[in-house]
Backbone as CSV, one residue per row, in Angstrom:
resi,resn,N_x,N_y,N_z,CA_x,CA_y,CA_z,C_x,C_y,C_z
1,ARG,-4.685,5.466,14.870,-5.735,5.177,14.118,-6.540,6.509,14.410
2,TYR,-7.256,6.610,13.297,-8.563,7.646,13.100,-9.588,7.119,12.124
3,ASP,-10.535,6.569,12.269,-11.305,6.350,11.354,-10.869,5.064,10.160
4,GLY,-10.020,4.547,11.031,-9.778,3.588,10.125,-8.051,3.774,9.133
5,GLY,-7.592,5.329,9.549,-6.155,5.395,9.201,-5.255,5.230,9.765
6,VAL,-4.185,4.902,9.461,-3.071,4.832,10.220,-2.172,5.739,9.909
7,TYR,-1.188,6.630,10.838,-0.685,7.709,10.825,0.457,7.826,11.953
8,ALA,1.513,9.073,11.173,2.863,9.050,12.262,2.900,10.551,12.533
9,ILE,3.352,10.707,13.452,3.358,12.480,13.726,4.795,12.201,14.143
10,GLU,5.389,13.045,13.891,7.400,13.339,14.346,7.391,14.812,14.700
11,VAL,7.756,15.182,16.110,8.262,16.554,16.201,9.695,16.757,16.613
12,PRO,10.735,17.266,15.884,11.939,17.350,16.642,12.025,18.329,17.860
13,ALA,13.142,17.832,18.639,13.635,18.564,19.582,13.375,19.913,19.290
14,ASN,14.241,20.017,18.036,14.444,21.910,17.365,13.184,22.461,16.847
15,TRP,11.870,21.747,16.863,10.749,22.219,16.403,10.813,23.729,16.075
16,ASN,10.760,24.293,14.754,9.949,25.651,14.680,9.075,25.871,14.556
17,GLY,8.102,25.147,14.625,6.397,25.389,15.000,5.948,25.212,13.607
18,ASP,6.328,24.845,12.740,6.148,24.501,11.007,5.635,23.129,11.123
19,LEU,4.909,22.869,10.024,4.745,21.605,10.033,4.397,21.026,8.698
20,VAL,5.224,19.882,7.960,5.173,19.530,6.921,4.240,18.078,6.810
21,LEU,2.859,18.013,5.959,2.071,17.189,5.814,2.721,16.656,4.964
22,TYR,2.712,15.195,4.507,3.016,14.396,3.684,1.958,13.738,2.830
23,ALA,1.279,14.055,1.717,0.108,13.420,1.068,0.530,12.706,-0.406
24,HIS,0.702,11.342,0.140,1.052,10.207,-1.216,0.145,10.363,-1.701
25,GLY,0.230,9.294,-2.907,-0.722,8.959,-3.978,-1.617,7.983,-3.516
26,GLN,-2.205,7.410,-4.531,-3.343,6.606,-4.173,-2.679,4.852,-4.126
27,ARG,-3.374,3.792,-3.220,-2.311,2.633,-3.211,-3.736,1.986,-4.000
28,GLU,-3.304,0.348,-4.630,-4.288,-0.094,-5.511,-5.118,-0.840,-4.432
29,LEU,-6.437,-1.268,-4.465,-7.381,-1.986,-3.827,-6.425,-3.221,-3.413
30,GLY,-6.419,-3.480,-2.130,-6.517,-4.763,-1.608,-4.807,-4.848,-1.125
31,THR,-4.404,-3.671,-1.409,-2.571,-2.949,-0.563,-3.300,-2.647,0.543
32,PRO,-2.474,-3.810,1.783,-2.736,-3.301,2.938,-2.295,-1.542,3.211
33,ARG,-3.228,-1.257,4.174,-3.067,-0.077,4.611,-1.861,0.194,5.597
34,SER,-1.051,0.981,5.539,0.271,0.906,6.040,0.692,1.824,5.872
35,LEU,1.901,2.430,6.863,2.497,3.818,7.098,3.622,3.933,5.977
36,VAL,3.416,4.078,4.531,4.430,4.256,3.755,5.564,5.154,4.228
37,LEU,5.606,6.187,4.861,6.095,7.477,4.743,7.602,7.026,4.889
38,SER,7.758,6.543,5.876,9.172,6.027,6.479,9.977,5.451,5.704
39,VAL,9.178,4.355,4.868,10.015,3.835,4.096,9.947,4.487,2.627
40,THR,9.366,5.096,2.365,9.510,5.359,0.306,10.384,6.662,0.637
41,VAL,9.760,7.575,1.436,10.844,8.795,1.578,11.425,9.148,2.548
42,PRO,12.450,8.628,3.015,13.762,8.620,4.011,14.307,9.908,3.751
43,ALA,14.670,10.310,2.924,15.573,11.451,2.529,14.585,12.798,2.693
44,LEU,13.745,12.860,2.406,12.621,14.001,2.396,11.843,14.027,3.798
45,ARG,11.827,13.179,4.402,11.508,13.212,5.709,12.732,13.701,6.663
46,ARG,13.805,12.849,6.321,15.248,13.756,7.221,15.544,14.738,6.713
47,HIS,15.199,15.497,5.701,15.270,17.200,5.914,14.754,17.638,6.252
48,TRP,13.377,17.686,6.423,12.469,18.188,7.164,12.792,17.819,8.585
49,LEU,12.641,17.064,9.353,13.158,16.770,10.481,14.670,17.432,10.919
50,GLU,15.416,17.426,10.520,16.504,18.217,10.807,16.672,19.696,10.583
51,ARG,16.092,20.258,10.209,15.552,21.709,9.477,13.976,22.155,10.557
52,GLY,13.725,21.473,11.538,13.012,21.543,12.642,11.720,21.546,11.967
53,TYR,11.338,21.101,11.298,9.923,20.696,11.128,9.382,19.600,11.563
54,ALA,8.110,19.711,11.775,7.374,18.365,12.443,7.145,17.672,10.833
55,TRP,6.710,16.577,11.162,6.707,15.778,10.061,5.330,15.241,10.073
56,ALA,4.432,14.884,9.316,3.344,14.066,9.739,2.712,13.662,8.129
57,ALA,2.161,11.931,8.303,1.951,11.556,7.188,0.594,10.436,7.356
58,SER,-0.250,10.335,6.788,-1.235,8.963,7.057,-1.653,8.052,6.007
59,SER,-1.782,6.871,6.320,-2.428,5.782,5.320,-3.665,6.089,4.500
60,TYR,-4.032,7.096,5.018,-5.788,6.888,4.649,-6.388,6.182,5.077
61,ARG,-7.769,6.344,4.642,-8.339,4.972,5.811,-9.244,4.122,4.609
62,CYS,-8.981,4.495,3.214,-9.017,3.333,2.045,-8.271,3.482,0.863
63,ASN,-8.127,2.470,0.323,-7.264,2.120,-0.944,-8.206,2.895,-2.266
64,GLY,-7.030,2.835,-3.042,-8.313,2.738,-4.463,-8.336,4.426,-4.776
65,THR,-9.226,4.542,-5.853,-9.357,6.104,-6.315,-10.847,6.670,-5.414
66,VAL,-10.399,7.194,-4.617,-12.018,7.508,-3.567,-11.835,8.983,-3.491
67,TYR,-12.336,9.791,-4.583,-11.757,11.305,-4.827,-12.101,11.717,-3.428
68,GLY,-11.679,12.355,-2.491,-11.389,13.536,-1.511,-10.828,12.989,-0.321
69,VAL,-11.082,11.478,-0.484,-10.806,11.105,0.983,-9.141,11.607,1.469
70,GLY,-8.248,11.443,0.808,-6.594,11.895,0.884,-6.802,13.250,1.568
71,LEU,-7.598,14.151,0.706,-7.541,15.717,1.389,-8.433,15.535,2.382
72,THR,-9.412,14.779,2.812,-10.224,14.964,4.317,-9.219,14.310,5.541
73,ASP,-8.381,13.149,5.024,-7.661,12.559,5.760,-6.307,13.559,6.225
74,THR,-5.509,14.070,5.038,-4.728,15.048,5.698,-5.278,16.068,6.311
75,LEU,-6.458,16.569,6.509,-6.734,17.950,6.998,-6.957,17.297,8.597
76,ALA,-7.884,15.943,8.777,-7.852,15.096,10.159,-6.764,15.164,11.079
77,LEU,-5.474,14.982,9.490,-4.052,14.608,10.389,-3.662,15.921,11.139
78,ARG,-4.185,17.096,10.524,-3.361,18.537,10.874,-4.086,18.812,12.078
79,ASP,-5.245,18.448,12.355,-6.310,18.148,13.785,-5.562,17.515,14.532
80,LEU,-5.303,16.449,14.224,-4.578,15.584,15.287,-3.376,16.365,15.730
81,VAL,-2.309,16.424,14.835,-1.440,17.386,15.228,-1.131,18.367,16.180
82,VAL,-2.531,19.158,15.732,-2.819,20.421,16.697,-2.863,19.727,17.607
83,GLY,-3.774,18.999,18.387,-4.203,18.111,19.411,-2.977,17.756,20.222
84,VAL,-1.951,17.017,19.773,-0.658,16.789,19.962,0.135,17.446,20.398
85,THR,0.276,18.560,20.054,0.976,19.879,20.113,0.681,20.958,21.000
86,GLY,-0.438,20.978,21.749,-1.156,21.852,22.373,-1.558,23.273,21.171
87,GLY,-2.164,23.122,20.174,-2.551,23.999,19.364,-1.631,24.843,18.282
88,LEU,-0.374,24.050,18.250,0.484,24.684,17.579,0.486,23.863,15.978
89,ALA,1.127,24.091,15.096,1.151,23.723,13.932,0.932,24.519,12.426
């Protein structure tokens, strides 16, 4: 977690050093913040991981129309990936 956001980072054994950040659309107010990436886009996630790309996604810290939060949280997620991978991404 970071500032209320839930995230996942996956780095395959054959990592090529590149990163795919999955940025989804907004979720309705009242919808629980959950990590929807593995359930909603399994083929897309698998496509990138099988080709050696790291994959990361976030729930964002809030739901509804809050302009800028998705971008801010996606950039924060990139920073987390850099921290986890020792400066690569």
